[in-house]
Short mmCIF file of C-alpha atoms and ligand atoms in Angstrom, two decimals:
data_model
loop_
_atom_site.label_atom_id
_atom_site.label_comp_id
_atom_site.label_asym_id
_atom_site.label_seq_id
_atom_site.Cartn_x
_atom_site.Cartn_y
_atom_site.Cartn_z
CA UNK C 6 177.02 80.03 105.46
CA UNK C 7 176.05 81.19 102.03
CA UNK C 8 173.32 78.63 101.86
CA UNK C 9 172.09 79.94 105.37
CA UNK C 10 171.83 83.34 103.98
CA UNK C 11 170.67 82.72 100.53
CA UNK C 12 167.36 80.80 102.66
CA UNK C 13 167.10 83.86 105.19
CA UNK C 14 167.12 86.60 101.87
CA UNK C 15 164.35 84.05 100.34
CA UNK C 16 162.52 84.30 104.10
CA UNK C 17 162.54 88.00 104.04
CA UNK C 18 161.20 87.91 100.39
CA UNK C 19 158.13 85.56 101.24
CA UNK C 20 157.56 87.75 104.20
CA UNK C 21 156.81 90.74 102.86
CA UNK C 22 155.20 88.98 99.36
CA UNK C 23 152.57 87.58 102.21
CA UNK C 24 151.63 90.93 104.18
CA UNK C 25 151.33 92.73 101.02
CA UNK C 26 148.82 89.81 99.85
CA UNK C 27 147.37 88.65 102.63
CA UNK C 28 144.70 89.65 105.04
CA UNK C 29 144.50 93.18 103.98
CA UNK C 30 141.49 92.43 101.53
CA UNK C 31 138.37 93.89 102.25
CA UNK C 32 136.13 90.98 103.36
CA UNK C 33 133.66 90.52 99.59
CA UNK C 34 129.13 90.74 100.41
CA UNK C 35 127.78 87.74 101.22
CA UNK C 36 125.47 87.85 98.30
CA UNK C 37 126.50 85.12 96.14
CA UNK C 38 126.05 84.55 93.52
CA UNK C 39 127.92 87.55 92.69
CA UNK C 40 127.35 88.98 88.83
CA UNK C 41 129.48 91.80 87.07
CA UNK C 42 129.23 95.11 87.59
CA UNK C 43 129.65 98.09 85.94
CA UNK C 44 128.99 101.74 88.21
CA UNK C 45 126.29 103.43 86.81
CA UNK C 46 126.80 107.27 85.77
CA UNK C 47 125.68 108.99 88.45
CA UNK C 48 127.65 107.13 91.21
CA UNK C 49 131.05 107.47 89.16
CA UNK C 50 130.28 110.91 89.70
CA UNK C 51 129.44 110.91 93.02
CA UNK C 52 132.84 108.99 93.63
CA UNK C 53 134.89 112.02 92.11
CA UNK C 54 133.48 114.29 94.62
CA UNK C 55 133.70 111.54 97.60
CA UNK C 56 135.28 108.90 99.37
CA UNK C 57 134.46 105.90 96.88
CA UNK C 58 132.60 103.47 98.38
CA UNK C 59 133.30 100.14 97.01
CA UNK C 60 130.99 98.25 94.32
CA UNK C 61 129.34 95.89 95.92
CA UNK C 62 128.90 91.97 94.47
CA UNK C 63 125.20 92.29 93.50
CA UNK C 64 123.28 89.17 93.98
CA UNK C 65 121.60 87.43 91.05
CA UNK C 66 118.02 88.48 91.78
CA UNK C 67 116.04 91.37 93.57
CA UNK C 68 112.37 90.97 94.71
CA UNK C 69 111.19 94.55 94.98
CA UNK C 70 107.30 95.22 96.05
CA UNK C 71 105.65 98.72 94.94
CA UNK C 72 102.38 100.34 94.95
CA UNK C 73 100.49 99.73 91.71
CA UNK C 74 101.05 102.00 88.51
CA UNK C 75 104.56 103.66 90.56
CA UNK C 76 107.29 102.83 88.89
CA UNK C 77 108.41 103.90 84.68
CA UNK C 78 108.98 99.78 84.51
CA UNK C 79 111.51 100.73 81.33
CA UNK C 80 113.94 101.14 84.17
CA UNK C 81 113.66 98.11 85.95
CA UNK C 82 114.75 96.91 82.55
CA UNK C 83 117.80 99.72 82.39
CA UNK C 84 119.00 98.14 85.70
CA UNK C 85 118.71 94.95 84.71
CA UNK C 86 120.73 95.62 81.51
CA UNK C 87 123.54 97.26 83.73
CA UNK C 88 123.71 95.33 86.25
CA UNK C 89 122.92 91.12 85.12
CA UNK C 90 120.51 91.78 88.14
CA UNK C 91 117.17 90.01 87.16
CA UNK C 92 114.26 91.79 89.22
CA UNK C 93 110.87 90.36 90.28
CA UNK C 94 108.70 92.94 90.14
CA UNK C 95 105.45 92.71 92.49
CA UNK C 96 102.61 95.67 93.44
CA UNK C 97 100.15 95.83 96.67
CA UNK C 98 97.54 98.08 96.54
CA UNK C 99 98.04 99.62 100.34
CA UNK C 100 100.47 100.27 103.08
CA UNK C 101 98.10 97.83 105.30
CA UNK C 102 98.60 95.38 102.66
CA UNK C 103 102.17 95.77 102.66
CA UNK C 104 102.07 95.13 106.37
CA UNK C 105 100.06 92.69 106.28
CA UNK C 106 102.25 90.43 103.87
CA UNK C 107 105.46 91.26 106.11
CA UNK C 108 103.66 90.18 109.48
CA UNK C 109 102.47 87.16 108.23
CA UNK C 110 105.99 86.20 107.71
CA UNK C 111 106.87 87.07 103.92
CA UNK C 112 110.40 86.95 103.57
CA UNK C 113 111.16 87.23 99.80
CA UNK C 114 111.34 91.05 99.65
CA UNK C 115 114.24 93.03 99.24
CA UNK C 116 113.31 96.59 98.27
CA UNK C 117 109.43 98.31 99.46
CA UNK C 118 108.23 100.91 99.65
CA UNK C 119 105.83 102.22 102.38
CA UNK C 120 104.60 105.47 103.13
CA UNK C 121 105.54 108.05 105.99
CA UNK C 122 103.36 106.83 108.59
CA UNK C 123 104.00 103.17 107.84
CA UNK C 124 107.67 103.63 107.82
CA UNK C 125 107.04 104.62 111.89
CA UNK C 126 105.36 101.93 112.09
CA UNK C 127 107.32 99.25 110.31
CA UNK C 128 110.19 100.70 112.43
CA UNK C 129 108.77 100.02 115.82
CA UNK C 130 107.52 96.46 114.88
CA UNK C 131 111.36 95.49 113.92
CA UNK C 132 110.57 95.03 110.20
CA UNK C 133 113.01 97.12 108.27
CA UNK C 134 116.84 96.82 107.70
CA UNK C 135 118.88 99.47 108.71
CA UNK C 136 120.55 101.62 105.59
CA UNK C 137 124.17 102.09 105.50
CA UNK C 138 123.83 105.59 103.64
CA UNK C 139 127.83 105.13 102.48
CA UNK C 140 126.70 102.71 100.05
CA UNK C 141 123.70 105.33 98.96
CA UNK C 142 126.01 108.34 97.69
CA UNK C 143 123.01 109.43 95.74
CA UNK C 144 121.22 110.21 99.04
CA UNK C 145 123.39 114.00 98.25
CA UNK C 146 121.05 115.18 96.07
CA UNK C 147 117.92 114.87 97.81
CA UNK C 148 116.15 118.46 98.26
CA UNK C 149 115.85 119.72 101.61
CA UNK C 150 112.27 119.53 101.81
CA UNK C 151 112.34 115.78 101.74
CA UNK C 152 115.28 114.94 104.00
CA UNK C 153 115.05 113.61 107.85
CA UNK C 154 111.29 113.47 107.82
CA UNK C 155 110.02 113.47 111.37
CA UNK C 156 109.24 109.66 110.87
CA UNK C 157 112.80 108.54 110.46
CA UNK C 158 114.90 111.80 111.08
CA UNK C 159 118.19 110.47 110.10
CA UNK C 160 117.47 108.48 107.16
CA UNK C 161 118.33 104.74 109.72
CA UNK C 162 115.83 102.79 107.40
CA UNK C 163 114.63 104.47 105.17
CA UNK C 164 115.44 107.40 101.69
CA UNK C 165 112.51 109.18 99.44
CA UNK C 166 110.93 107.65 96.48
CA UNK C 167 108.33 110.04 95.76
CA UNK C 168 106.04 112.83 97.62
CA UNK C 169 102.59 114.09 96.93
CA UNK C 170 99.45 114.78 97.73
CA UNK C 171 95.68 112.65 98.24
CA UNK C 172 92.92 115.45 96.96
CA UNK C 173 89.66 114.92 93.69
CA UNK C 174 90.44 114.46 90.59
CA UNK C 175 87.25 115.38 88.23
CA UNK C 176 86.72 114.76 84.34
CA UNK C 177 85.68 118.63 83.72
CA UNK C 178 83.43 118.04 80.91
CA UNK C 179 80.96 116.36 83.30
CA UNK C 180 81.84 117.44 86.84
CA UNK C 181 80.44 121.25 86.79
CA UNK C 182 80.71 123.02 89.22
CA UNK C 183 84.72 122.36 89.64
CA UNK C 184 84.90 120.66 93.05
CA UNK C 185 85.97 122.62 96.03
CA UNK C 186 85.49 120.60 99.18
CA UNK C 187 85.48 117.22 100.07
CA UNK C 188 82.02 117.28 99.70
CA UNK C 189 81.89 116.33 96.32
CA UNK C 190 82.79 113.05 97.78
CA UNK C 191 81.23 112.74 100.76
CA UNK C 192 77.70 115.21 100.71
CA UNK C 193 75.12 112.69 99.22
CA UNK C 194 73.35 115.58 97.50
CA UNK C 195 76.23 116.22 95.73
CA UNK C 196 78.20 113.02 95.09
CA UNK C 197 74.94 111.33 94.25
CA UNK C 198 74.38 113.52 91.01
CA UNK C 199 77.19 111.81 89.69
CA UNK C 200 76.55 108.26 90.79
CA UNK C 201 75.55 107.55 87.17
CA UNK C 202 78.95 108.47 85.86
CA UNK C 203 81.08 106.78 88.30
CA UNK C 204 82.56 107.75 91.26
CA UNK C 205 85.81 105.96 93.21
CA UNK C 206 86.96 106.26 96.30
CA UNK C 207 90.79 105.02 97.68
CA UNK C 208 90.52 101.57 99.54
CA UNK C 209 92.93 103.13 101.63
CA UNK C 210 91.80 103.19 105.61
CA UNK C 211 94.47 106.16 106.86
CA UNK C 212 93.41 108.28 103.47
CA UNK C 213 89.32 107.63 103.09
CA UNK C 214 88.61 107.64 106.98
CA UNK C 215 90.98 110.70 106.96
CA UNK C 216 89.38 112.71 104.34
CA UNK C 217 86.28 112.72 106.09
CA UNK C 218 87.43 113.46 109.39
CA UNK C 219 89.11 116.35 107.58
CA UNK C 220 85.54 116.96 106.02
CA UNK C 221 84.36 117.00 109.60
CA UNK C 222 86.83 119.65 110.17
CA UNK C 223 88.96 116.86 112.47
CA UNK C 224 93.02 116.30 112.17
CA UNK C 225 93.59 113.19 109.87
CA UNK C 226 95.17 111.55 113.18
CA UNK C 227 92.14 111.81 115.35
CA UNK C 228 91.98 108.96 117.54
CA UNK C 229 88.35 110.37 119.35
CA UNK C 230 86.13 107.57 119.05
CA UNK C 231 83.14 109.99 118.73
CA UNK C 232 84.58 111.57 116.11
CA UNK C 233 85.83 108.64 114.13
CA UNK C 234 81.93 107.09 114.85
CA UNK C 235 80.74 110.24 112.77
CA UNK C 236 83.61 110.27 110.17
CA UNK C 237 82.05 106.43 109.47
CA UNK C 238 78.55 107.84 109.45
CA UNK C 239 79.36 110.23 106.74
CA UNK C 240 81.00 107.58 104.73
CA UNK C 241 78.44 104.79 105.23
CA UNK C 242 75.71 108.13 103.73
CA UNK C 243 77.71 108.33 100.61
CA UNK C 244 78.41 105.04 99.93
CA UNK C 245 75.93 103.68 98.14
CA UNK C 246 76.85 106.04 95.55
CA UNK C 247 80.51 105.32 94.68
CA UNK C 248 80.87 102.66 92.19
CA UNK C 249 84.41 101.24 93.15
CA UNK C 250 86.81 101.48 96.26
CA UNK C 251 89.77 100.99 94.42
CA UNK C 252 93.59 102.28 94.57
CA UNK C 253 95.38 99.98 92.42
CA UNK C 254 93.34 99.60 89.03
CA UNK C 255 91.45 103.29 88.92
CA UNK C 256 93.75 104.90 86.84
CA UNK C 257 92.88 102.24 84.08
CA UNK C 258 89.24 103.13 84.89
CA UNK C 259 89.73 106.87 84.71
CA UNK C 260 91.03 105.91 81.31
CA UNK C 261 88.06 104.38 80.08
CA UNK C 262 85.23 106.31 78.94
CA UNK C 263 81.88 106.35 81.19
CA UNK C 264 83.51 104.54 83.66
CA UNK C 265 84.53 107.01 86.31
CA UNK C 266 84.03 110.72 86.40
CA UNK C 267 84.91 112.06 90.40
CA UNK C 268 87.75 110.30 92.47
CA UNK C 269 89.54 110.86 95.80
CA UNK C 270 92.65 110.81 94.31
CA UNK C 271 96.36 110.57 94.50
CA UNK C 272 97.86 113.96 92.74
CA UNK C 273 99.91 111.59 89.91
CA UNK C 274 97.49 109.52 89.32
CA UNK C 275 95.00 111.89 87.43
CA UNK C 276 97.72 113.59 85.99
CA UNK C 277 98.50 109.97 84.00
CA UNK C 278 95.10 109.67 83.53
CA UNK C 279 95.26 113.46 82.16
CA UNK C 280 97.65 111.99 79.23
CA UNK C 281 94.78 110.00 77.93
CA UNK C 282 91.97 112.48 78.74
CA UNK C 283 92.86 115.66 78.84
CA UNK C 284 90.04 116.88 81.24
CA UNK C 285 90.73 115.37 83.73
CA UNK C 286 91.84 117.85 86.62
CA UNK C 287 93.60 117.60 90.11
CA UNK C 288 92.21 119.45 92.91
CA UNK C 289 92.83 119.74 96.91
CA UNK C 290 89.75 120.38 98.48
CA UNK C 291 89.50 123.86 100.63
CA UNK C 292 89.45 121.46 104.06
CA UNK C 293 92.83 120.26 103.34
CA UNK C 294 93.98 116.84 102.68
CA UNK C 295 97.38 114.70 103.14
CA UNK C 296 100.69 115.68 102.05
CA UNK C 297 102.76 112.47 102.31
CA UNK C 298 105.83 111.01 101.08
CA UNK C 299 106.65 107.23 100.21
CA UNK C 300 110.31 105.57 100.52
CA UNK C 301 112.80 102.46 99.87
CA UNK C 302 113.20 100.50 102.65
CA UNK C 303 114.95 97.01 102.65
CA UNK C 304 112.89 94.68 104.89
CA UNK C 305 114.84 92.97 107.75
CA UNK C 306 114.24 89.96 106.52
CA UNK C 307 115.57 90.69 102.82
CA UNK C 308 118.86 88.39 102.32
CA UNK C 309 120.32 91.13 99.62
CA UNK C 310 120.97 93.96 101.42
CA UNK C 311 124.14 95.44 99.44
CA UNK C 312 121.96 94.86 95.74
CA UNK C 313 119.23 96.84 97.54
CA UNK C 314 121.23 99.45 98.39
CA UNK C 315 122.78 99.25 94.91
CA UNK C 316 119.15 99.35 93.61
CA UNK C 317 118.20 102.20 95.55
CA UNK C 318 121.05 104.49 94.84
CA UNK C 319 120.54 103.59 91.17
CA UNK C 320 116.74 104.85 91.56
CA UNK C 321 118.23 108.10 92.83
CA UNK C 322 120.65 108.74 90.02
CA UNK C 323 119.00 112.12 89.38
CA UNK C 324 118.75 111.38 85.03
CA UNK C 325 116.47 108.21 86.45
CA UNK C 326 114.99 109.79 89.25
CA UNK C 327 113.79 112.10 86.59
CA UNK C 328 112.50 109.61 84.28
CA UNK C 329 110.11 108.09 86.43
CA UNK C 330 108.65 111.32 87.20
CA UNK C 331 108.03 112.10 83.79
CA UNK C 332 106.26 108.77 83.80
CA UNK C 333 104.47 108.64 86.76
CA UNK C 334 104.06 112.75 87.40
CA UNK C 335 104.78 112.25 90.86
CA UNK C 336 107.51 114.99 92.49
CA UNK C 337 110.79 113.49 92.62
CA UNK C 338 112.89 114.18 96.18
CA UNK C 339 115.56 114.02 93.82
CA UNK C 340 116.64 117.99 93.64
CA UNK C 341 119.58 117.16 90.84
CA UNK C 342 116.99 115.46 89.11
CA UNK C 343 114.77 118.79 88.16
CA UNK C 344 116.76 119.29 85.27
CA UNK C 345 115.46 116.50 83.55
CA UNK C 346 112.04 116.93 84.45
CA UNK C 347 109.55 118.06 81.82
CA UNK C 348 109.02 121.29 82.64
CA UNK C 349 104.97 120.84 82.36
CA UNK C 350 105.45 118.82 85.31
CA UNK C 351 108.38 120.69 87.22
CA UNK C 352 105.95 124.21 86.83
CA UNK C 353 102.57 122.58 87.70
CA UNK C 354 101.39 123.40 91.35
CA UNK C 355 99.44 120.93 91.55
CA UNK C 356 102.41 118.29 91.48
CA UNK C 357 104.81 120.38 92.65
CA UNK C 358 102.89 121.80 95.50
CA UNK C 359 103.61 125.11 96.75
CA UNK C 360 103.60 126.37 99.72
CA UNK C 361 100.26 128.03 100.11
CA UNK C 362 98.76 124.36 99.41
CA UNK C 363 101.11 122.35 101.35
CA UNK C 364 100.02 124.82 104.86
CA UNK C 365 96.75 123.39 104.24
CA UNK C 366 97.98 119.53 104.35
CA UNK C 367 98.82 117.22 107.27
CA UNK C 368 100.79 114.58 106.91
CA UNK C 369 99.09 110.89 108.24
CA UNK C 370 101.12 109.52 111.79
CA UNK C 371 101.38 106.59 113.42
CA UNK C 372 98.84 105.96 115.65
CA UNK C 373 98.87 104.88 118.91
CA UNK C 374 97.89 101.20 119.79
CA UNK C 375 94.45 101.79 121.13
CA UNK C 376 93.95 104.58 118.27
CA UNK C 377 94.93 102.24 115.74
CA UNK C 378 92.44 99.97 117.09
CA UNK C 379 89.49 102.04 116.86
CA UNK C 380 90.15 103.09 113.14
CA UNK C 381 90.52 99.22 112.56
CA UNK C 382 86.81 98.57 113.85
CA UNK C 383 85.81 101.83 111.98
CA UNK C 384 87.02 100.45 108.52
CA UNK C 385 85.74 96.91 109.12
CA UNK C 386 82.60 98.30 109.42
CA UNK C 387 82.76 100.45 106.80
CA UNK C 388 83.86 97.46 104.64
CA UNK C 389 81.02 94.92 105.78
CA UNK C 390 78.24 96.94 105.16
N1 LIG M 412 99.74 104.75 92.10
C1 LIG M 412 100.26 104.61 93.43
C2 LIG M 412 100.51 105.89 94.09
C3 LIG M 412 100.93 105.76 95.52
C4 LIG M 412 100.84 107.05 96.17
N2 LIG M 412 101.27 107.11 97.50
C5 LIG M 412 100.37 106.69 98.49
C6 LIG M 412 100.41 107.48 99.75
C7 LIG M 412 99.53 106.86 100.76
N3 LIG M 412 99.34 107.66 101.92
#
């Protein structure tokens, strides 16, 4: 009888050892190999004021894919030092590039990062991961201005990396007059007088075909074949005086003495340029030009989801959100992060644009099919010839 109840005591005992133990463990991330951790700054904080959610096993790598001359690379180096995460680091030169790579059945990515437009797009062809914003607490400081864009209103695949603007940028010591229209690009008369100094164009299809539609006094989303027959006629005139189509390499060239003087430009890019050479000088033509806004997205293919995520929220940590606009001098959507932004930068309406500029802007859209079609043909020719 003792016996009996000595073993029934034990029974109890190993009973409730077992559901105290047992099953109750939050199932780990997939991502092996897992690596330690430690939670950066800005998400400890974030976990004071929040339900904490938990820290992810980070994988051993991350393949992340950016636009060329976008990124202060010091902190890809910061997060690798936190985190034992080693990144490959890649650029493209285009959101059509980035496109292109993904429909042809790239699968390495993890973190990209397209532009408005091409988010919409991306979206409707299947190609993006959806975003589980709990692991993303730093998604609370994004300013208001940036948040639930009209091309993913509720943030499913996509947060903010940077926003800007596409206008001229002119080296003032040769460009006189100051430009004031697109047609310091685009009027042959006028872009031609500085053929012999350099001029560069984007190799961008949605932002040089746009520009001259807007020259033309068209919306940047025009899908009139008429009008997108003229906006190529007014390119094809002042082509053969730009030197270089080029969106990847030009601020190196803007760099270099005699090699460029007049660009269609994106706002940060001449202001990097500006560190070297101080005349250099941003503009947005009186026709208007694009406002736009570029964002992390984790491609549905990417096998790392949680590290992206982890990535991403690290990028928004406002202290590093800062840092890479005081490298890149490209408005952060980061609002916490304006504290730590040189002031040069934060005060500057040219980077920061205000709101007189930005009622002048459109923003690029998706186009429909038979739209998209049309431009397609339009740049090809433009291209060929
Ligand atoms: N140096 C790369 C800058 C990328 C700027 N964003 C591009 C927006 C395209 N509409």
């Amino acid at each position: 009888m003792k016996n009996r109840f000595l073993l029934l005591t034990w029974l109890l005992v190993m009973l409730v050892v077992a559901a105290q133990c047992g099953g109750g463990a939050a199932p780990q991330a997939t991502e092996a190999p897992p690596v330690a951790t430690e939670a950066p700054a800005a998400t400890e904080e974030a976990m004071a004021t929040e339900e904490a959610a938990p820290e992810p096993e980070l994988a051993k790598e991350l393949y992340v894919f950016n636009w060329a001359d976008y990124i202060d690379e010091e902190l890809l180096t910061m997060y690798e030092e936190e985190t034992g995460v080693k990144i490959i680091y890649d650029t493209y030169d285009s959101n059509e590039d980035l496109l292109a790579k993904l429909q042809a059945g790239a699968t390495g990515y993890d973190v990209i990062f397209p532009s408005d437009y091409m988010v919409d797009q991306m979206i409707d062809l299947g190609l993006l991961a959806e975003l589980d914003l709990n692991n993303i607490p730093n998604f609370q400081y994004l300013a208001d201005f940036n948040k639930n864009p009209a091309y993913d209103p509720d943030h499913k695949y996509s947060v903010p990396y940077f926003w800007g603007s596409t206008g001229i940028g002119y080296e003032a010591s040769v460009v006189d007059p100051p430009p004031d229209s697109w047609a310091w690009i685009f009027d042959p008369e006028i872009v031609c007088q500085y053929q012999d100094g350099g001029v560069n164009v984007l190799d961008d299809e949605r932002e040089l075909i746009g520009a001259a539609l807007r020259y033309l006094g068209y919306s940047l989303n025009d899908t009139d074949e008429a009008h997108l027959n003229e906006a190529r006629d007014v390119i094809m005139a002042a082509k053969p005086c730009w030197k270089t189509f080029d969106s990847a390499g030009y601020i190196d060239n803007l760099m270099i003495p005699g090699e460029v003087v007049l660009t269609h430009a994106w706002n940060g890019d001449v202001f990097v340029a500006a560190e070297e050479n101080e005349n250099w000088t941003y503009v947005m033509p009186e026709e208007g030009g694009v406002v736009w806004q570029d964002n992390m997205c984790v491609p549905a293919s990417s096998t790392r989801k949680a590290t992206a995520e982890h990535f991403i929220n690290w990028m928004m940590d406002p202290e590093h959100a800062a840092q890479n606009t005081n490298y890149v001098w490209y408005p952060s959507p980061v609002e916490a992060a304006k504290e730590f932004i040189d002031p040069e930068i934060l005060e500057d309406p040219a980077i920061y644009v205000d709101d007189e500029t930005i009622s002048r802007l459109e923003w690029i859209e998706e186009l429909p099919g038979d739209g998209l079609s049309i431009w397609d043909r339009v740049w090809t020719e433009i291209k060929a010839q």
